[in-house]
Amino acid sequence: MKTLFQDSSKGRTGVWPKEPKGNTEADIPAYLLRDTAPKLPELSEIDVIRHFTRLSRLNYSVDSNFYPLGSCTMKYNPKFTEAVAAQPGFTNLHPLIPQLKGAGHMTQGALEVLYETEQLLGEITGMSAFTLQPMAGAHGELTGVMLMAAYHNDKGNRKTKIIVPDSAHGTNPASAAIAGYDVVSIQSKNGMIDPDELEKVLDDEVAGLMMTCPNTLGLFECGLERIVKLVHGVDGLLYYDGANLNAIMGKMRVGDVGFDVVHLNLHKTFATPHGGGGPGSGPVGVSQRLVDYLPISRVVKLEDGQYYLNYDYPKSIGYIAPFYGNFGVILKAYAYILRLGREGIVRATENAVLAANYLRKRIEEHLEIPHDRICMHEFVASAAKQAEKGVRALDIAKALLDKGHYAPTIYFPLIVKECLMFEPTETESKETLDGFVDDLIEILGRVETDPQSIHDAPVTTPVQRLDEVRAARSMELVDDAGL
Amino acid sequence: MPFIPHTPEEQREMLAAIGVDSIEALFEDIPAKFRAGDLNLPSGLSEMEVRQKLEKTAARNHTDLTSFLGAGFYDHYIPSAVDALCSRGEFYTAYTPYQAEASQGMLQAIFEYQTAVARLMDLEYANASLYDGGTALYEAIMMAVRHTRRSRIVISESVNPIYRVMLDSYTTNLKLDLVTVPHKDCNTDMDALLAALNDDTAAVIVQNPNFFGTVQDFTALFDKAREHKIVSVISTYPVMQSILKTPGRMGADIAVAEGQSLGLPLSFGGPYLGIMACNKQLIRQMPGRIAGRTVDKNGKTGFVLTLQAREQHIRREKATSNICSNQALCALRALMYMSLLGPQGLKKTAQVGIERAHYAANRLERLPGVRVVNQPFGNEFTVKLPVRAYEVIDKLLDMKFVPGFPLGRYYQGMDNHLLVACTEKTTKQCIGILAELIGGAL
Amino acid sequence: MNPKELLYAKSHEWVRIEGDEAVVGITHFAQEQLGDLTFVELPQPGDQAQAGKEIGSVESVKAASEIYSPVSGEVVAVNSELENAPELINKEPFGAGWMFRIKLSAKPQGLLDADAYAELCAAEAH
């Protein structure tokens, strides 16, 4: 498909709201103005509509395809939450209004949404307080690690290291490093954190441990209780990466277990759409001893039921976002939680775990599952045996695209060779799961009979396998059409 | 149960296939002592009930205001086609385009967005988006620190104070030396900035138009920065960038911006859009996703995420940034907005705002004791009132007018200063009323 | 496979001693593990290299790896052709894919001969 810039016709005009007088140079001297207008595409409205409608058809999405992308919880994104968030009473609200003296009453609805969402997330996770400001999961991680640093600095602890298991998502070590810590990686044993291994690296310089539970293999960490004790034993803090909360929501509260910091991914567990890459939302919850360090502002509810923004927290880490987080995303998650309620939250988890185990059981005869036992909301298979015959996990993923399914996660966890991480979520029907498994079995059958057809896949997609090496070497990152 | 398709019969079949007799059996790995009891949450509501409840909540926000509030976040008209296109599920219910063959729509859109941003800023490259204008500025600093291996950052006080407090938080534990150069009567103080540059400096950071609305040329500053091998960073306002001298022409190395003005609603602070463009020299330091054009095995043009070795999923603790999810859908909106308006439409939008602001400045300046402080300015300007800005705001709020932002909130000694913004949505009639109301409040 | 006349570091760089200078590159094994290289970051002439310390990096589509200088001394030349043609490392890791030349400030230490290095690779491949 041509790009917008290739389709551009000189002099063709789109839409604009109002005609100016056009004598800008009377207001701003010419030397401060640009010489020529930016070379943006010149199109009519229908050109733009057609272009993006056609582009949209080149995408797989939850609305059009099964999307078992492990660790991403691609559940159905309910449409009513979009309607809720699109209300002008929310979209037209300037974020600085509540910061004007005397205007606090003008944003009570929005502040209530923030306050109530914090309360609901607090109850679901058992954490003492939340900030909704982080704008994605990784942003939540960075915020969380900054909170840990603030705690240690305040106590006068000299901490320099953060421990991250080798199975962790790449954002964990990256977040710890960006916050100024040295990252210590520990090796997993049987897919779990090995408490003995942990004990070996624990010392007074350890600020904390970042972990995911269930871990990236979809397994519940059986050493959890001991891990918590060990880390707290050196005045370290426990960080819970909430990427996999969909496995335990309503069944276990991480605050009750002893975690000190947790980030959630509203765009995973709480059904807000991922938008083809974002916006997400990564609220961070903390245990009581970290509450004083939360970012400002914080929403406070007064006895008369009014809400206001409080900035007076001298120990706070300060501002990590310009305002109150990705408010539009938070709204959708709030609406989703209200819709599900007490029961719906638990049922979502139960059915996510049910679906994952059903899928695992149906797949296990056909693909090796290195840690094959009851899993939580996802599991990891390995195509190592197929790879010996030349068909790698990547090839299987591509062949699944031809069957109309998005692919499982294949780039991590790094601890399983040729990994395929499946996460079906609670919103996919049994027929969908069965159909997917049948398609997978058919593909695996061809490893023996017709491996070339798997190497050739995908053939039904708008393009076939793309030359990534050429992309990286030639660095064609912008269009040169129409220059 | 909402959104769960399984019938009890199907659940039984699935349990039987797994070989357990109850759903509860699937959770046996969670130790009994950690098991949650019943959550103290409200009962679920129907879709209709949730919508009714949140209609009432929305009604408790006052959005029937006549507002001159900007301060980096502007109320521009959004063409209807943006919402119509952006609400296509094929876009908004996809994940990050990891499987390129099944994500060409989003990948091509990112490539087009990068192109539009690079052209707007007049720089070589742009990334697929960051969270917002503030985190974009922080990432720009970190690029400069890595590139130069220096740790001193010179920043003008006329850069948005909301971003400056964010930088303070992010750099607390990083052993960076943040030097803030005061503004001079709402101008970015060029002489003081020039004097502050030295061979230990990693980056110099300015904003255009600056927080007070003043438009300036930073070519000389960036020239001097280049002599010292300092990275020049400029924070901009995308709509105004369609008409103002470009970061590239001034010699900036990195341009960042809050992209909210490009078709995103104010939405109480987010989701917004962190825009970043840079020159060739810095591309390896760029954080976040980048799409590139290539060919498939049949030679057909296609798009992929590229230069991924910079990123956290490959480089882990050595990555350029920890960013994973970005603001892709917001970038898509911005691209749609820019395509619908085109170069002419974007320029005209900027011009109307500038004309309205100058009209407003004229009207206000006729009031006794009121002085417009900065010159030249774009669609936003600072006035000094004979009384505290807060008092005026307080009085006008009762009439559902927000006359602007009180600069005393962030700047000492500026309690009487009011920051007033106009866009194409501001009518002359409203400006007339504003002048009368302020006049009455003095 | 691994030329006998070269010395090898455990971090998969090779060294060719030429008088008081040393030429450095990465091995065939290393380039094979990384896959098609897309970018090479080299030191600049005049930089001081310290044995065992990072001095550059290489990137492929799916991996990135640091280059550690196997010897100490001053960088006197770099293979600037790699900037535009990193694939030279894949094609001729021990020849046209050389990376930089160092004027030695100390006698190289702790390096392996071709046989010992081959053993190391065999162990790592499993």
JSON list of C-alpha atoms in Angstrom, two decimals, chain B residues 268-429:
[
{"chain": "B", "resi": 268, "resn": "PHE", "atom": "CA", "xyz": [-7.91, 15.46, 32.36]},
{"chain": "B", "resi": 269, "resn": "GLY", "atom": "CA", "xyz": [-4.23, 14.91, 31.65]},
{"chain": "B", "resi": 270, "resn": "GLY", "atom": "CA", "xyz": [-3.99, 11.81, 29.53]},
{"chain": "B", "resi": 271, "resn": "PRO", "atom": "CA", "xyz": [-3.49, 9.77, 27.55]},
{"chain": "B", "resi": 272, "resn": "TYR", "atom": "CA", "xyz": [-1.20, 12.21, 25.79]},
{"chain": "B", "resi": 273, "resn": "LEU", "atom": "CA", "xyz": [1.69, 11.78, 23.39]},
{"chain": "B", "resi": 274, "resn": "GLY", "atom": "CA", "xyz": [5.44, 12.16, 23.85]},
{"chain": "B", "resi": 275, "resn": "ILE", "atom": "CA", "xyz": [6.96, 13.25, 20.56]},
{"chain": "B", "resi": 276, "resn": "MET", "atom": "CA", "xyz": [10.66, 12.86, 19.87]},
{"chain": "B", "resi": 277, "resn": "ALA", "atom": "CA", "xyz": [12.78, 13.57, 16.81]},
{"chain": "B", "resi": 278, "resn": "CYS", "atom": "CA", "xyz": [16.55, 13.63, 16.52]},
{"chain": "B", "resi": 279, "resn": "ASN", "atom": "CA", "xyz": [19.35, 13.98, 14.04]},
{"chain": "B", "resi": 280, "resn": "LYS", "atom": "CA", "xyz": [21.25, 11.12, 12.48]},
{"chain": "B", "resi": 281, "resn": "GLN", "atom": "CA", "xyz": [24.09, 11.23, 14.95]},
{"chain": "B", "resi": 282, "resn": "LEU", "atom": "CA", "xyz": [21.84, 10.34, 17.90]},
{"chain": "B", "resi": 283, "resn": "ILE", "atom": "CA", "xyz": [19.63, 7.67, 16.40]},
{"chain": "B", "resi": 284, "resn": "ARG", "atom": "CA", "xyz": [21.38, 4.84, 18.27]},
{"chain": "B", "resi": 285, "resn": "GLN", "atom": "CA", "xyz": [20.60, 6.57, 21.55]},
{"chain": "B", "resi": 286, "resn": "MET", "atom": "CA", "xyz": [16.91, 7.00, 20.74]},
{"chain": "B", "resi": 287, "resn": "PRO", "atom": "CA", "xyz": [14.58, 5.26, 23.21]},
{"chain": "B", "resi": 288, "resn": "GLY", "atom": "CA", "xyz": [11.43, 3.35, 22.30]},
{"chain": "B", "resi": 289, "resn": "ARG", "atom": "CA", "xyz": [10.03, 1.66, 19.24]},
{"chain": "B", "resi": 290, "resn": "ILE", "atom": "CA", "xyz": [11.08, 2.60, 15.73]},
{"chain": "B", "resi": 291, "resn": "ALA", "atom": "CA", "xyz": [9.49, 1.28, 12.54]},
{"chain": "B", "resi": 292, "resn": "GLY", "atom": "CA", "xyz": [11.48, 0.85, 9.35]},
{"chain": "B", "resi": 293, "resn": "ARG", "atom": "CA", "xyz": [10.69, 0.08, 5.73]},
{"chain": "B", "resi": 294, "resn": "THR", "atom": "CA", "xyz": [12.03, -3.08, 4.11]},
{"chain": "B", "resi": 295, "resn": "VAL", "atom": "CA", "xyz": [10.90, -5.77, 1.70]},
{"chain": "B", "resi": 296, "resn": "ASP", "atom": "CA", "xyz": [9.48, -9.24, 2.12]},
{"chain": "B", "resi": 297, "resn": "LYS", "atom": "CA", "xyz": [11.01, -12.30, 0.52]},
{"chain": "B", "resi": 298, "resn": "ASN", "atom": "CA", "xyz": [9.18, -11.58, -2.72]},
{"chain": "B", "resi": 299, "resn": "GLY", "atom": "CA", "xyz": [10.51, -8.05, -2.83]},
{"chain": "B", "resi": 300, "resn": "LYS", "atom": "CA", "xyz": [7.20, -6.50, -1.74]},
{"chain": "B", "resi": 301, "resn": "THR", "atom": "CA", "xyz": [7.45, -3.39, 0.43]},
{"chain": "B", "resi": 302, "resn": "GLY", "atom": "CA", "xyz": [6.63, -3.87, 4.09]},
{"chain": "B", "resi": 303, "resn": "PHE", "atom": "CA", "xyz": [7.38, -2.49, 7.53]},
{"chain": "B", "resi": 304, "resn": "VAL", "atom": "CA", "xyz": [8.99, -3.88, 10.71]},
{"chain": "B", "resi": 305, "resn": "LEU", "atom": "CA", "xyz": [10.06, -2.72, 14.15]},
{"chain": "B", "resi": 306, "resn": "THR", "atom": "CA", "xyz": [13.75, -2.11, 13.77]},
{"chain": "B", "resi": 307, "resn": "LEU", "atom": "CA", "xyz": [16.95, -1.14, 15.61]},
{"chain": "B", "resi": 308, "resn": "GLN", "atom": "CA", "xyz": [15.58, -3.25, 18.44]},
{"chain": "B", "resi": 309, "resn": "ALA", "atom": "CA", "xyz": [19.00, -4.01, 19.88]},
{"chain": "B", "resi": 310, "resn": "ARG", "atom": "CA", "xyz": [18.67, -0.65, 21.70]},
{"chain": "B", "resi": 311, "resn": "GLU", "atom": "CA", "xyz": [15.61, -1.88, 23.57]},
{"chain": "B", "resi": 312, "resn": "GLN", "atom": "CA", "xyz": [14.93, -3.54, 26.91]},
{"chain": "B", "resi": 313, "resn": "HIS", "atom": "CA", "xyz": [13.78, -6.91, 25.55]},
{"chain": "B", "resi": 314, "resn": "ILE", "atom": "CA", "xyz": [17.22, -7.45, 24.02]},
{"chain": "B", "resi": 315, "resn": "ARG", "atom": "CA", "xyz": [19.64, -5.27, 25.98]},
{"chain": "B", "resi": 316, "resn": "ARG", "atom": "CA", "xyz": [17.89, -5.63, 29.35]},
{"chain": "B", "resi": 317, "resn": "GLU", "atom": "CA", "xyz": [19.80, -3.53, 31.94]},
{"chain": "B", "resi": 318, "resn": "LYS", "atom": "CA", "xyz": [21.91, -1.92, 29.22]},
{"chain": "B", "resi": 319, "resn": "ALA", "atom": "CA", "xyz": [18.94, -0.71, 27.17]},
{"chain": "B", "resi": 320, "resn": "THR", "atom": "CA", "xyz": [18.59, 2.94, 26.15]},
{"chain": "B", "resi": 321, "resn": "SER", "atom": "CA", "xyz": [15.31, 3.06, 28.10]},
{"chain": "B", "resi": 322, "resn": "ASN", "atom": "CA", "xyz": [12.95, 0.72, 29.91]},
{"chain": "B", "resi": 323, "resn": "ILE", "atom": "CA", "xyz": [9.98, 1.81, 27.78]},
{"chain": "B", "resi": 324, "resn": "CYS", "atom": "CA", "xyz": [7.86, -1.00, 26.33]},
{"chain": "B", "resi": 325, "resn": "SER", "atom": "CA", "xyz": [4.24, 0.09, 25.86]},
{"chain": "B", "resi": 326, "resn": "ASN", "atom": "CA", "xyz": [4.14, 3.61, 24.44]},
{"chain": "B", "resi": 327, "resn": "GLN", "atom": "CA", "xyz": [1.23, 5.77, 23.24]},
{"chain": "B", "resi": 328, "resn": "ALA", "atom": "CA", "xyz": [0.76, 4.16, 19.81]},
{"chain": "B", "resi": 329, "resn": "LEU", "atom": "CA", "xyz": [-2.92, 4.93, 19.43]},
{"chain": "B", "resi": 330, "resn": "CYS", "atom": "CA", "xyz": [-2.29, 8.56, 20.38]},
{"chain": "B", "resi": 331, "resn": "ALA", "atom": "CA", "xyz": [0.44, 8.73, 17.74]},
{"chain": "B", "resi": 332, "resn": "LEU", "atom": "CA", "xyz": [-2.05, 7.29, 15.26]},
{"chain": "B", "resi": 333, "resn": "ARG", "atom": "CA", "xyz": [-4.54, 10.02, 16.20]},
{"chain": "B", "resi": 334, "resn": "ALA", "atom": "CA", "xyz": [-1.86, 12.66, 15.71]},
{"chain": "B", "resi": 335, "resn": "LEU", "atom": "CA", "xyz": [-1.04, 11.22, 12.29]},
{"chain": "B", "resi": 336, "resn": "MET", "atom": "CA", "xyz": [-4.72, 11.21, 11.32]},
{"chain": "B", "resi": 337, "resn": "TYR", "atom": "CA", "xyz": [-5.08, 14.78, 12.53]},
{"chain": "B", "resi": 338, "resn": "MET", "atom": "CA", "xyz": [-2.04, 15.97, 10.59]},
{"chain": "B", "resi": 339, "resn": "SER", "atom": "CA", "xyz": [-3.20, 14.14, 7.45]},
{"chain": "B", "resi": 340, "resn": "LEU", "atom": "CA", "xyz": [-6.69, 15.60, 7.62]},
{"chain": "B", "resi": 341, "resn": "LEU", "atom": "CA", "xyz": [-5.47, 19.15, 8.11]},
{"chain": "B", "resi": 342, "resn": "GLY", "atom": "CA", "xyz": [-2.47, 18.90, 5.83]},
{"chain": "B", "resi": 343, "resn": "PRO", "atom": "CA", "xyz": [0.29, 21.50, 5.84]},
{"chain": "B", "resi": 344, "resn": "GLN", "atom": "CA", "xyz": [-2.16, 24.29, 5.03]},
{"chain": "B", "resi": 345, "resn": "GLY", "atom": "CA", "xyz": [-4.74, 23.33, 7.61]},
{"chain": "B", "resi": 346, "resn": "LEU", "atom": "CA", "xyz": [-2.17, 22.99, 10.37]},
{"chain": "B", "resi": 347, "resn": "LYS", "atom": "CA", "xyz": [-0.66, 26.35, 9.50]},
{"chain": "B", "resi": 348, "resn": "LYS", "atom": "CA", "xyz": [-4.05, 28.04, 9.37]},
{"chain": "B", "resi": 349, "resn": "THR", "atom": "CA", "xyz": [-4.94, 26.54, 12.75]},
{"chain": "B", "resi": 350, "resn": "ALA", "atom": "CA", "xyz": [-1.77, 28.02, 14.19]},
{"chain": "B", "resi": 351, "resn": "GLN", "atom": "CA", "xyz": [-2.43, 31.37, 12.53]},
{"chain": "B", "resi": 352, "resn": "VAL", "atom": "CA", "xyz": [-5.97, 31.68, 13.86]},
{"chain": "B", "resi": 353, "resn": "GLY", "atom": "CA", "xyz": [-4.69, 31.02, 17.37]},
{"chain": "B", "resi": 354, "resn": "ILE", "atom": "CA", "xyz": [-1.96, 33.62, 16.97]},
{"chain": "B", "resi": 355, "resn": "GLU", "atom": "CA", "xyz": [-4.42, 36.19, 15.65]},
{"chain": "B", "resi": 356, "resn": "ARG", "atom": "CA", "xyz": [-6.87, 35.56, 18.48]},
{"chain": "B", "resi": 357, "resn": "ALA", "atom": "CA", "xyz": [-4.12, 35.81, 21.07]},
{"chain": "B", "resi": 358, "resn": "HIS", "atom": "CA", "xyz": [-2.94, 39.11, 19.67]},
{"chain": "B", "resi": 359, "resn": "TYR", "atom": "CA", "xyz": [-6.47, 40.42, 19.62]},
{"chain": "B", "resi": 360, "resn": "ALA", "atom": "CA", "xyz": [-6.87, 39.34, 23.24]},
{"chain": "B", "resi": 361, "resn": "ALA", "atom": "CA", "xyz": [-3.56, 40.93, 24.22]},
{"chain": "B", "resi": 362, "resn": "ASN", "atom": "CA", "xyz": [-4.69, 44.19, 22.65]},
{"chain": "B", "resi": 363, "resn": "ARG", "atom": "CA", "xyz": [-7.99, 44.14, 24.45]},
{"chain": "B", "resi": 364, "resn": "LEU", "atom": "CA", "xyz": [-6.44, 43.34, 27.81]},
{"chain": "B", "resi": 365, "resn": "GLU", "atom": "CA", "xyz": [-3.72, 45.92, 27.46]},
{"chain": "B", "resi": 366, "resn": "ARG", "atom": "CA", "xyz": [-6.34, 48.64, 27.24]},
{"chain": "B", "resi": 367, "resn": "LEU", "atom": "CA", "xyz": [-7.36, 47.86, 30.80]},
{"chain": "B", "resi": 368, "resn": "PRO", "atom": "CA", "xyz": [-5.88, 50.14, 33.43]},
{"chain": "B", "resi": 369, "resn": "GLY", "atom": "CA", "xyz": [-2.74, 48.75, 35.04]},
{"chain": "B", "resi": 370, "resn": "VAL", "atom": "CA", "xyz": [-2.61, 45.69, 32.75]},
{"chain": "B", "resi": 371, "resn": "ARG", "atom": "CA", "xyz": [0.58, 45.09, 30.77]},
{"chain": "B", "resi": 372, "resn": "VAL", "atom": "CA", "xyz": [1.44, 42.41, 28.22]},
{"chain": "B", "resi": 373, "resn": "VAL", "atom": "CA", "xyz": [4.87, 41.25, 29.30]},
{"chain": "B", "resi": 374, "resn": "ASN", "atom": "CA", "xyz": [6.29, 39.25, 26.41]},
{"chain": "B", "resi": 375, "resn": "GLN", "atom": "CA", "xyz": [6.93, 40.04, 22.76]},
{"chain": "B", "resi": 376, "resn": "PRO", "atom": "CA", "xyz": [6.79, 38.39, 20.30]},
{"chain": "B", "resi": 377, "resn": "PHE", "atom": "CA", "xyz": [4.42, 35.59, 21.24]},
{"chain": "B", "resi": 378, "resn": "GLY", "atom": "CA", "xyz": [2.30, 32.99, 19.46]},
{"chain": "B", "resi": 379, "resn": "ASN", "atom": "CA", "xyz": [-1.10, 31.87, 20.70]},
{"chain": "B", "resi": 380, "resn": "GLU", "atom": "CA", "xyz": [-0.29, 32.38, 24.36]},
{"chain": "B", "resi": 381, "resn": "PHE", "atom": "CA", "xyz": [1.01, 35.38, 26.29]},
{"chain": "B", "resi": 382, "resn": "THR", "atom": "CA", "xyz": [1.64, 36.67, 29.78]},
{"chain": "B", "resi": 383, "resn": "VAL", "atom": "CA", "xyz": [-0.09, 39.70, 31.25]},
{"chain": "B", "resi": 384, "resn": "LYS", "atom": "CA", "xyz": [0.81, 41.45, 34.45]},
{"chain": "B", "resi": 385, "resn": "LEU", "atom": "CA", "xyz": [-2.26, 42.52, 36.39]},
{"chain": "B", "resi": 386, "resn": "PRO", "atom": "CA", "xyz": [-2.44, 45.20, 39.06]},
{"chain": "B", "resi": 387, "resn": "VAL", "atom": "CA", "xyz": [-3.81, 42.55, 41.45]},
{"chain": "B", "resi": 388, "resn": "ARG", "atom": "CA", "xyz": [-3.04, 38.92, 42.20]},
{"chain": "B", "resi": 389, "resn": "ALA", "atom": "CA", "xyz": [-3.96, 36.63, 39.32]},
{"chain": "B", "resi": 390, "resn": "TYR", "atom": "CA", "xyz": [-5.61, 34.21, 41.73]},
{"chain": "B", "resi": 391, "resn": "GLU", "atom": "CA", "xyz": [-8.10, 36.84, 42.80]},
{"chain": "B", "resi": 392, "resn": "VAL", "atom": "CA", "xyz": [-9.14, 37.50, 39.24]},
{"chain": "B", "resi": 393, "resn": "ILE", "atom": "CA", "xyz": [-9.43, 33.80, 38.47]},
{"chain": "B", "resi": 394, "resn": "ASP", "atom": "CA", "xyz": [-11.48, 33.24, 41.59]},
{"chain": "B", "resi": 395, "resn": "LYS", "atom": "CA", "xyz": [-13.96, 35.96, 40.64]},
{"chain": "B", "resi": 396, "resn": "LEU", "atom": "CA", "xyz": [-14.26, 34.86, 37.03]},
{"chain": "B", "resi": 397, "resn": "LEU", "atom": "CA", "xyz": [-14.77, 31.19, 37.85]},
{"chain": "B", "resi": 398, "resn": "ASP", "atom": "CA", "xyz": [-18.18, 32.13, 39.21]},
{"chain": "B", "resi": 399, "resn": "MET", "atom": "CA", "xyz": [-19.06, 33.38, 35.72]},
{"chain": "B", "resi": 400, "resn": "LYS", "atom": "CA", "xyz": [-17.74, 30.10, 34.23]},
{"chain": "B", "resi": 401, "resn": "PHE", "atom": "CA", "xyz": [-14.70, 31.86, 32.79]},
{"chain": "B", "resi": 402, "resn": "VAL", "atom": "CA", "xyz": [-11.18, 30.57, 33.28]},
{"chain": "B", "resi": 403, "resn": "PRO", "atom": "CA", "xyz": [-9.06, 33.58, 32.33]},
{"chain": "B", "resi": 404, "resn": "GLY", "atom": "CA", "xyz": [-5.75, 31.71, 32.28]},
{"chain": "B", "resi": 405, "resn": "PHE", "atom": "CA", "xyz": [-3.06, 30.14, 34.41]},
{"chain": "B", "resi": 406, "resn": "PRO", "atom": "CA", "xyz": [-1.66, 31.92, 37.47]},
{"chain": "B", "resi": 407, "resn": "LEU", "atom": "CA", "xyz": [2.12, 31.95, 37.01]},
{"chain": "B", "resi": 408, "resn": "GLY", "atom": "CA", "xyz": [2.65, 32.50, 40.73]},
{"chain": "B", "resi": 409, "resn": "ARG", "atom": "CA", "xyz": [1.95, 28.81, 41.17]},
{"chain": "B", "resi": 410, "resn": "TYR", "atom": "CA", "xyz": [5.39, 28.00, 39.77]},
{"chain": "B", "resi": 411, "resn": "TYR", "atom": "CA", "xyz": [7.33, 31.28, 39.71]},
{"chain": "B", "resi": 412, "resn": "GLN", "atom": "CA", "xyz": [8.28, 33.34, 42.72]},
{"chain": "B", "resi": 413, "resn": "GLY", "atom": "CA", "xyz": [7.39, 37.00, 42.48]},
{"chain": "B", "resi": 414, "resn": "MET", "atom": "CA", "xyz": [4.91, 36.43, 39.67]},
{"chain": "B", "resi": 415, "resn": "ASP", "atom": "CA", "xyz": [1.71, 36.39, 41.68]},
{"chain": "B", "resi": 416, "resn": "ASN", "atom": "CA", "xyz": [0.23, 39.09, 39.48]},
{"chain": "B", "resi": 417, "resn": "HIS", "atom": "CA", "xyz": [1.08, 37.34, 36.23]},
{"chain": "B", "resi": 418, "resn": "LEU", "atom": "CA", "xyz": [-1.54, 35.51, 34.21]},
{"chain": "B", "resi": 419, "resn": "LEU", "atom": "CA", "xyz": [-0.80, 33.18, 31.29]},
{"chain": "B", "resi": 420, "resn": "VAL", "atom": "CA", "xyz": [-3.54, 33.47, 28.64]},
{"chain": "B", "resi": 421, "resn": "ALA", "atom": "CA", "xyz": [-3.97, 31.02, 25.74]},
{"chain": "B", "resi": 422, "resn": "CYS", "atom": "CA", "xyz": [-6.17, 31.19, 22.66]},
{"chain": "B", "resi": 423, "resn": "THR", "atom": "CA", "xyz": [-6.85, 28.62, 19.96]},
{"chain": "B", "resi": 424, "resn": "GLU", "atom": "CA", "xyz": [-9.05, 28.52, 16.88]},
{"chain": "B", "resi": 425, "resn": "LYS", "atom": "CA", "xyz": [-11.91, 27.66, 19.26]},
{"chain": "B", "resi": 426, "resn": "THR", "atom": "CA", "xyz": [-11.63, 31.01, 21.04]},
{"chain": "B", "resi": 427, "resn": "THR", "atom": "CA", "xyz": [-14.13, 33.53, 19.66]},
{"chain": "B", "resi": 428, "resn": "LYS", "atom": "CA", "xyz": [-13.63, 37.29, 19.53]},
{"chain": "B", "resi": 429, "resn": "GLN", "atom": "CA", "xyz": [-16.87, 37.62, 21.41]}
]
